[in-house]
């Protein structure tokens, strides 16, 4: 099962794609963090997907315009 969703957030530079799923990772601008939050949301999403033997990845992102993510989980056998 694939779920694709987009947001209209700040966007993510591709050099950060591998890091954003780590706990407490936040993208800093210069020497300070202007972004609110604790850097846990995407790490929680990643852990939940791993527990369900699935995956999460960034399909595309444009700074200032938002990001598109893909969640993939195996379908349940009935």
mmCIF file of N, CA, C and O in Angstrom:
data_model
loop_
_atom_site.group_PDB
_atom_site.id
_atom_site.type_symbol
_atom_site.label_atom_id
_atom_site.label_comp_id
_atom_site.label_asym_id
_atom_site.label_seq_id
_atom_site.Cartn_x
_atom_site.Cartn_y
_atom_site.Cartn_z
ATOM 1 N N UNK A 1 0.853 -1.166 0.000
ATOM 2 C CA UNK A 1 0.000 0.000 0.000
ATOM 3 C C UNK A 1 0.899 1.230 0.000
ATOM 4 O O UNK A 1 1.831 1.313 0.790
ATOM 5 N N UNK A 2 0.616 2.163 -0.916
ATOM 6 C CA UNK A 2 1.380 3.411 -0.966
ATOM 7 C C UNK A 2 0.460 4.580 -0.654
ATOM 8 O O UNK A 2 -0.663 4.633 -1.138
ATOM 9 N N UNK A 3 0.974 5.460 0.168
ATOM 10 C CA UNK A 3 0.279 6.703 0.494
ATOM 11 C C UNK A 3 1.238 7.835 0.143
ATOM 12 O O UNK A 3 2.373 7.858 0.612
ATOM 13 N N UNK A 4 0.784 8.738 -0.698
ATOM 14 C CA UNK A 4 1.597 9.886 -1.087
ATOM 15 C C UNK A 4 0.888 11.143 -0.605
ATOM 16 O O UNK A 4 -0.307 11.298 -0.826
ATOM 17 N N UNK A 5 1.625 11.984 0.098
ATOM 18 C CA UNK A 5 1.025 13.224 0.582
ATOM 19 C C UNK A 5 2.018 14.372 0.446
ATOM 20 O O UNK A 5 3.217 14.161 0.404
ATOM 21 N N UNK A 6 1.465 15.563 0.361
ATOM 22 C CA UNK A 6 2.276 16.776 0.210
ATOM 23 C C UNK A 6 1.902 17.778 1.284
ATOM 24 O O UNK A 6 0.777 17.785 1.784
ATOM 25 N N UNK A 7 2.865 18.629 1.612
ATOM 26 C CA UNK A 7 2.587 19.730 2.525
ATOM 27 C C UNK A 7 3.000 21.028 1.843
ATOM 28 O O UNK A 7 3.542 21.020 0.744
ATOM 29 N N UNK A 8 2.737 22.124 2.484
ATOM 30 C CA UNK A 8 3.152 23.416 1.946
ATOM 31 C C UNK A 8 4.098 24.095 2.928
ATOM 32 O O UNK A 8 4.045 25.290 3.132
ATOM 33 N N UNK A 9 4.972 23.277 3.518
ATOM 34 C CA UNK A 9 5.929 23.767 4.506
ATOM 35 C C UNK A 9 7.107 24.484 3.866
ATOM 36 O O UNK A 9 7.046 24.934 2.714
ATOM 37 N N UNK A 10 8.208 24.535 4.606
ATOM 38 C CA UNK A 10 9.381 25.293 4.169
ATOM 39 C C UNK A 10 10.198 24.579 3.105
ATOM 40 O O UNK A 10 11.042 25.181 2.468
ATOM 41 N N UNK A 11 9.959 23.290 2.914
ATOM 42 C CA UNK A 11 10.727 22.518 1.946
ATOM 43 C C UNK A 11 12.035 22.034 2.545
ATOM 44 O O UNK A 11 12.468 22.493 3.602
ATOM 45 N N UNK A 12 12.666 21.089 1.860
ATOM 46 C CA UNK A 12 13.884 20.453 2.360
ATOM 47 C C UNK A 12 14.875 20.351 1.214
ATOM 48 O O UNK A 12 14.547 19.817 0.152
ATOM 49 N N UNK A 13 16.078 20.847 1.430
ATOM 50 C CA UNK A 13 17.132 20.691 0.421
ATOM 51 C C UNK A 13 17.507 19.213 0.336
ATOM 52 O O UNK A 13 17.545 18.517 1.354
ATOM 53 N N UNK A 14 17.783 18.718 -0.866
ATOM 54 C CA UNK A 14 18.039 17.290 -1.040
ATOM 55 C C UNK A 14 19.220 16.783 -0.222
ATOM 56 O O UNK A 14 19.269 15.618 0.129
ATOM 57 N N UNK A 15 20.157 17.635 0.145
ATOM 58 C CA UNK A 15 21.298 17.202 0.959
ATOM 59 C C UNK A 15 20.880 16.779 2.369
ATOM 60 O O UNK A 15 21.625 16.111 3.063
ATOM 61 N N UNK A 16 19.660 17.137 2.785
ATOM 62 C CA UNK A 16 19.166 16.790 4.117
ATOM 63 C C UNK A 16 18.259 15.556 4.130
ATOM 64 O O UNK A 16 17.872 15.100 5.194
ATOM 65 N N UNK A 17 17.918 15.013 2.974
ATOM 66 C CA UNK A 17 16.935 13.926 2.898
ATOM 67 C C UNK A 17 17.263 12.760 3.826
ATOM 68 O O UNK A 17 16.385 12.227 4.480
ATOM 69 N N UNK A 18 18.509 12.332 3.889
ATOM 70 C CA UNK A 18 18.870 11.172 4.716
ATOM 71 C C UNK A 18 18.879 11.514 6.202
ATOM 72 O O UNK A 18 18.691 10.638 7.042
ATOM 73 N N UNK A 19 19.092 12.764 6.531
ATOM 74 C CA UNK A 19 19.211 13.176 7.931
ATOM 75 C C UNK A 19 17.873 13.456 8.607
ATOM 76 O O UNK A 19 17.754 13.317 9.818
ATOM 77 N N UNK A 20 16.855 13.858 7.851
ATOM 78 C CA UNK A 20 15.616 14.346 8.456
ATOM 79 C C UNK A 20 14.849 13.282 9.243
ATOM 80 O O UNK A 20 13.992 13.624 10.044
ATOM 81 N N UNK A 21 15.165 12.016 9.037
ATOM 82 C CA UNK A 21 14.466 10.957 9.761
ATOM 83 C C UNK A 21 15.175 10.579 11.056
ATOM 84 O O UNK A 21 14.730 9.693 11.773
ATOM 85 N N UNK A 22 16.268 11.254 11.390
ATOM 86 C CA UNK A 22 16.991 11.012 12.638
ATOM 87 C C UNK A 22 16.361 11.851 13.747
ATOM 88 O O UNK A 22 15.963 12.998 13.519
ATOM 89 N N UNK A 23 16.274 11.278 14.969
ATOM 90 C CA UNK A 23 15.687 12.046 16.080
ATOM 91 C C UNK A 23 16.430 13.358 16.336
ATOM 92 O O UNK A 23 17.665 13.398 16.279
ATOM 93 N N UNK A 24 15.693 14.390 16.597
ATOM 94 C CA UNK A 24 16.165 15.727 16.970
ATOM 95 C C UNK A 24 16.846 16.489 15.828
ATOM 96 O O UNK A 24 17.391 17.560 16.038
ATOM 97 N N UNK A 25 16.810 15.946 14.610
ATOM 98 C CA UNK A 25 17.448 16.639 13.497
ATOM 99 C C UNK A 25 16.555 17.788 13.042
ATOM 100 O O UNK A 25 15.383 17.603 12.748
ATOM 101 N N UNK A 26 17.133 18.961 13.016
ATOM 102 C CA UNK A 26 16.441 20.142 12.504
ATOM 103 C C UNK A 26 17.382 20.862 11.563
ATOM 104 O O UNK A 26 18.585 20.903 11.787
ATOM 105 N N UNK A 27 16.841 21.427 10.532
ATOM 106 C CA UNK A 27 17.655 22.129 9.550
ATOM 107 C C UNK A 27 17.859 23.562 10.029
ATOM 108 O O UNK A 27 16.898 24.313 10.178
ATOM 109 N N UNK A 28 19.110 23.896 10.290
ATOM 110 C CA UNK A 28 19.434 25.227 10.797
ATOM 111 C C UNK A 28 19.712 26.182 9.644
ATOM 112 O O UNK A 28 20.177 25.786 8.584
ATOM 113 N N UNK A 29 19.413 27.429 9.874
ATOM 114 C CA UNK A 29 19.772 28.487 8.938
ATOM 115 C C UNK A 29 20.886 29.285 9.582
ATOM 116 O O UNK A 29 20.661 29.986 10.558
ATOM 117 N N UNK A 30 22.071 29.145 9.051
ATOM 118 C CA UNK A 30 23.211 29.831 9.648
ATOM 119 C C UNK A 30 23.562 29.209 10.984
ATOM 120 O O UNK A 30 23.652 28.001 11.106
ATOM 121 N N UNK A 31 23.720 30.037 12.009
ATOM 122 C CA UNK A 31 24.121 29.522 13.318
ATOM 123 C C UNK A 31 22.959 29.435 14.310
ATOM 124 O O UNK A 31 23.168 29.332 15.506
ATOM 125 N N UNK A 32 21.715 29.476 13.820
ATOM 126 C CA UNK A 32 20.574 29.373 14.726
ATOM 127 C C UNK A 32 19.419 28.652 14.047
ATOM 128 O O UNK A 32 19.334 28.579 12.822
ATOM 129 N N UNK A 33 18.548 28.118 14.867
ATOM 130 C CA UNK A 33 17.378 27.403 14.364
ATOM 131 C C UNK A 33 16.172 28.334 14.358
ATOM 132 O O UNK A 33 15.742 28.797 15.394
ATOM 133 N N UNK A 34 15.644 28.622 13.194
ATOM 134 C CA UNK A 34 14.438 29.443 13.086
ATOM 135 C C UNK A 34 13.185 28.587 13.034
ATOM 136 O O UNK A 34 12.080 29.101 13.037
ATOM 137 N N UNK A 35 13.369 27.280 12.951
ATOM 138 C CA UNK A 35 12.251 26.356 12.807
ATOM 139 C C UNK A 35 11.774 25.923 14.186
ATOM 140 O O UNK A 35 12.572 25.544 15.037
ATOM 141 N N UNK A 36 10.465 25.973 14.407
ATOM 142 C CA UNK A 36 9.904 25.536 15.678
ATOM 143 C C UNK A 36 9.849 24.022 15.718
ATOM 144 O O UNK A 36 9.840 23.361 14.684
ATOM 145 N N UNK A 37 9.795 23.463 16.906
ATOM 146 C CA UNK A 37 9.672 22.021 17.064
ATOM 147 C C UNK A 37 10.935 21.408 17.630
ATOM 148 O O UNK A 37 11.937 22.085 17.869
ATOM 149 N N UNK A 38 10.857 20.101 17.836
ATOM 150 C CA UNK A 38 11.952 19.374 18.472
ATOM 151 C C UNK A 38 12.678 18.433 17.521
ATOM 152 O O UNK A 38 13.603 17.745 17.912
ATOM 153 N N UNK A 39 12.240 18.346 16.277
ATOM 154 C CA UNK A 39 12.889 17.453 15.333
ATOM 155 C C UNK A 39 12.542 15.999 15.561
ATOM 156 O O UNK A 39 13.348 15.113 15.290
ATOM 157 N N UNK A 40 11.335 15.741 16.052
ATOM 158 C CA UNK A 40 10.938 14.364 16.350
ATOM 159 C C UNK A 40 9.882 13.805 15.412
ATOM 160 O O UNK A 40 9.786 12.586 15.250
ATOM 161 N N UNK A 41 9.100 14.624 14.783
ATOM 162 C CA UNK A 41 7.965 14.163 13.983
ATOM 163 C C UNK A 41 8.329 13.159 12.901
ATOM 164 O O UNK A 41 7.748 12.077 12.811
ATOM 165 N N UNK A 42 9.306 13.482 12.073
ATOM 166 C CA UNK A 42 9.682 12.573 10.992
ATOM 167 C C UNK A 42 10.403 11.339 11.526
ATOM 168 O O UNK A 42 10.300 10.260 10.945
ATOM 169 N N UNK A 43 11.110 11.470 12.648
ATOM 170 C CA UNK A 43 11.749 10.276 13.221
ATOM 171 C C UNK A 43 10.687 9.328 13.774
ATOM 172 O O UNK A 43 10.822 8.108 13.661
ATOM 173 N N UNK A 44 9.617 9.862 14.355
ATOM 174 C CA UNK A 44 8.505 9.018 14.803
ATOM 175 C C UNK A 44 7.846 8.323 13.613
ATOM 176 O O UNK A 44 7.563 7.122 13.657
ATOM 177 N N UNK A 45 7.602 9.064 12.551
ATOM 178 C CA UNK A 45 6.996 8.475 11.352
ATOM 179 C C UNK A 45 7.884 7.359 10.797
ATOM 180 O O UNK A 45 7.394 6.284 10.431
ATOM 181 N N UNK A 46 9.188 7.579 10.775
ATOM 182 C CA UNK A 46 10.134 6.578 10.286
ATOM 183 C C UNK A 46 10.071 5.315 11.145
ATOM 184 O O UNK A 46 9.997 4.196 10.621
ATOM 185 N N UNK A 47 10.096 5.481 12.458
ATOM 186 C CA UNK A 47 10.058 4.322 13.368
ATOM 187 C C UNK A 47 8.762 3.534 13.217
ATOM 188 O O UNK A 47 8.772 2.302 13.204
ATOM 189 N N UNK A 48 7.650 4.222 13.093
ATOM 190 C CA UNK A 48 6.359 3.551 12.914
ATOM 191 C C UNK A 48 6.366 2.752 11.608
ATOM 192 O O UNK A 48 5.926 1.600 11.572
ATOM 193 N N UNK A 49 6.900 3.345 10.556
ATOM 194 C CA UNK A 49 6.953 2.638 9.277
ATOM 195 C C UNK A 49 7.859 1.409 9.371
ATOM 196 O O UNK A 49 7.532 0.349 8.825
ATOM 197 N N UNK A 50 8.986 1.506 10.061
ATOM 198 C CA UNK A 50 9.885 0.362 10.222
ATOM 199 C C UNK A 50 9.206 -0.756 11.015
ATOM 200 O O UNK A 50 9.331 -1.934 10.676
ATOM 201 N N UNK A 51 8.465 -0.390 12.064
ATOM 202 C CA UNK A 51 7.758 -1.393 12.867
ATOM 203 C C UNK A 51 6.714 -2.143 12.050
ATOM 204 O O UNK A 51 6.403 -3.296 12.342
ATOM 205 N N UNK A 52 6.189 -1.512 11.027
ATOM 206 C CA UNK A 52 5.203 -2.137 10.145
ATOM 207 C C UNK A 52 5.840 -2.696 8.875
ATOM 208 O O UNK A 52 5.147 -3.005 7.907
ATOM 209 N N UNK A 53 7.175 -2.808 8.902
ATOM 210 C CA UNK A 53 7.945 -3.335 7.763
ATOM 211 C C UNK A 53 7.711 -2.529 6.480
ATOM 212 O O UNK A 53 7.653 -3.072 5.385
ATOM 213 N N UNK A 54 7.592 -1.235 6.655
ATOM 214 C CA UNK A 54 7.362 -0.340 5.536
ATOM 215 C C UNK A 54 8.501 0.641 5.367
ATOM 216 O O UNK A 54 9.598 0.445 5.886
ATOM 217 N N UNK A 55 8.234 1.712 4.636
ATOM 218 C CA UNK A 55 9.261 2.730 4.391
ATOM 219 C C UNK A 55 8.606 4.102 4.239
ATOM 220 O O UNK A 55 7.415 4.212 3.983
ATOM 221 N N UNK A 56 9.428 5.111 4.415
ATOM 222 C CA UNK A 56 9.020 6.488 4.179
ATOM 223 C C UNK A 56 10.163 7.166 3.447
ATOM 224 O O UNK A 56 11.335 6.936 3.758
ATOM 225 N N UNK A 57 9.837 7.967 2.446
ATOM 226 C CA UNK A 57 10.878 8.691 1.724
ATOM 227 C C UNK A 57 10.325 9.996 1.173
ATOM 228 O O UNK A 57 9.117 10.161 1.028
ATOM 229 N N UNK A 58 11.236 10.895 0.885
ATOM 230 C CA UNK A 58 10.892 12.164 0.260
ATOM 231 C C UNK A 58 10.882 11.932 -1.253
ATOM 232 O O UNK A 58 11.881 11.488 -1.817
ATOM 233 N N UNK A 59 9.767 12.193 -1.894
ATOM 234 C CA UNK A 59 9.708 12.083 -3.355
ATOM 235 C C UNK A 59 10.259 13.329 -4.012
ATOM 236 O O UNK A 59 11.001 13.266 -4.980
ATOM 237 N N UNK A 60 9.852 14.482 -3.480
ATOM 238 C CA UNK A 60 10.379 15.747 -3.992
ATOM 239 C C UNK A 60 10.147 16.821 -2.947
ATOM 240 O O UNK A 60 9.277 16.699 -2.087
ATOM 241 N N UNK A 61 10.942 17.850 -3.031
ATOM 242 C CA UNK A 61 10.797 18.973 -2.120
ATOM 243 C C UNK A 61 11.389 20.199 -2.773
ATOM 244 O O UNK A 61 12.405 20.123 -3.455
ATOM 245 N N UNK A 62 10.718 21.309 -2.572
ATOM 246 C CA UNK A 62 11.206 22.575 -3.105
ATOM 247 C C UNK A 62 11.168 23.595 -1.979
ATOM 248 O O UNK A 62 10.116 23.805 -1.359
ATOM 249 N N UNK A 63 12.321 24.173 -1.701
ATOM 250 C CA UNK A 63 12.397 25.129 -0.607
ATOM 251 C C UNK A 63 11.423 26.273 -0.826
ATOM 252 O O UNK A 63 11.317 26.826 -1.919
ATOM 253 N N UNK A 64 10.675 26.563 0.219
ATOM 254 C CA UNK A 64 9.686 27.628 0.175
ATOM 255 C C UNK A 64 8.343 27.192 -0.394
ATOM 256 O O UNK A 64 7.391 27.959 -0.377
ATOM 257 N N UNK A 65 8.249 25.955 -0.894
ATOM 258 C CA UNK A 65 6.994 25.500 -1.505
ATOM 259 C C UNK A 65 6.452 24.207 -0.902
ATOM 260 O O UNK A 65 5.303 23.876 -1.121
ATOM 261 N N UNK A 66 7.259 23.451 -0.190
ATOM 262 C CA UNK A 66 6.765 22.240 0.448
ATOM 263 C C UNK A 66 7.424 20.970 -0.043
ATOM 264 O O UNK A 66 8.348 20.993 -0.857
ATOM 265 N N UNK A 67 6.921 19.848 0.476
ATOM 266 C CA UNK A 67 7.505 18.541 0.213
ATOM 267 C C UNK A 67 6.422 17.523 -0.104
ATOM 268 O O UNK A 67 5.277 17.664 0.309
ATOM 269 N N UNK A 68 6.831 16.467 -0.803
ATOM 270 C CA UNK A 68 5.957 15.333 -1.080
ATOM 271 C C UNK A 68 6.650 14.079 -0.555
ATOM 272 O O UNK A 68 7.820 13.835 -0.877
ATOM 273 N N UNK A 69 5.929 13.319 0.260
ATOM 274 C CA UNK A 69 6.448 12.102 0.886
ATOM 275 C C UNK A 69 5.685 10.891 0.389
ATOM 276 O O UNK A 69 4.518 10.996 0.002
ATOM 277 N N UNK A 70 6.340 9.740 0.447
ATOM 278 C CA UNK A 70 5.702 8.473 0.112
ATOM 279 C C UNK A 70 5.859 7.499 1.271
ATOM 280 O O UNK A 70 6.982 7.267 1.728
ATOM 281 N N UNK A 71 4.755 6.965 1.754
ATOM 282 C CA UNK A 71 4.747 5.899 2.750
ATOM 283 C C UNK A 71 4.382 4.611 2.036
ATOM 284 O O UNK A 71 3.445 4.586 1.249
ATOM 285 N N UNK A 72 5.107 3.542 2.315
ATOM 286 C CA UNK A 72 4.817 2.248 1.722
ATOM 287 C C UNK A 72 4.767 1.221 2.836
ATOM 288 O O UNK A 72 5.690 1.134 3.646
ATOM 289 N N UNK A 73 3.663 0.471 2.898
ATOM 290 C CA UNK A 73 3.528 -0.610 3.872
ATOM 291 C C UNK A 73 2.990 -1.842 3.164
ATOM 292 O O UNK A 73 2.212 -1.726 2.225
ATOM 293 N N UNK A 74 3.415 -3.030 3.613
ATOM 294 C CA UNK A 74 2.892 -4.241 2.991
ATOM 295 C C UNK A 74 1.396 -4.382 3.287
ATOM 296 O O UNK A 74 0.935 -4.067 4.378
ATOM 297 N N UNK A 75 0.643 -4.864 2.297
ATOM 298 C CA UNK A 75 -0.775 -5.108 2.481
ATOM 299 C C UNK A 75 -0.956 -6.322 3.392
ATOM 300 O O UNK A 75 -0.180 -7.264 3.350
ATOM 301 N N UNK A 76 -1.981 -6.294 4.207
ATOM 302 C CA UNK A 76 -2.267 -7.412 5.117
ATOM 303 C C UNK A 76 -2.801 -8.601 4.320
ATOM 304 O O UNK A 76 -3.573 -8.432 3.375
ATOM 305 N N UNK A 77 -2.374 -9.778 4.691
ATOM 306 C CA UNK A 77 -2.908 -11.003 4.084
ATOM 307 C C UNK A 77 -4.151 -11.416 4.834
ATOM 308 O O UNK A 77 -4.117 -11.589 6.039
ATOM 309 N N UNK A 78 -5.243 -11.586 4.129
ATOM 310 C CA UNK A 78 -6.493 -11.970 4.798
ATOM 311 C C UNK A 78 -6.832 -13.395 4.505
ATOM 312 O O UNK A 78 -6.571 -13.962 3.536
#
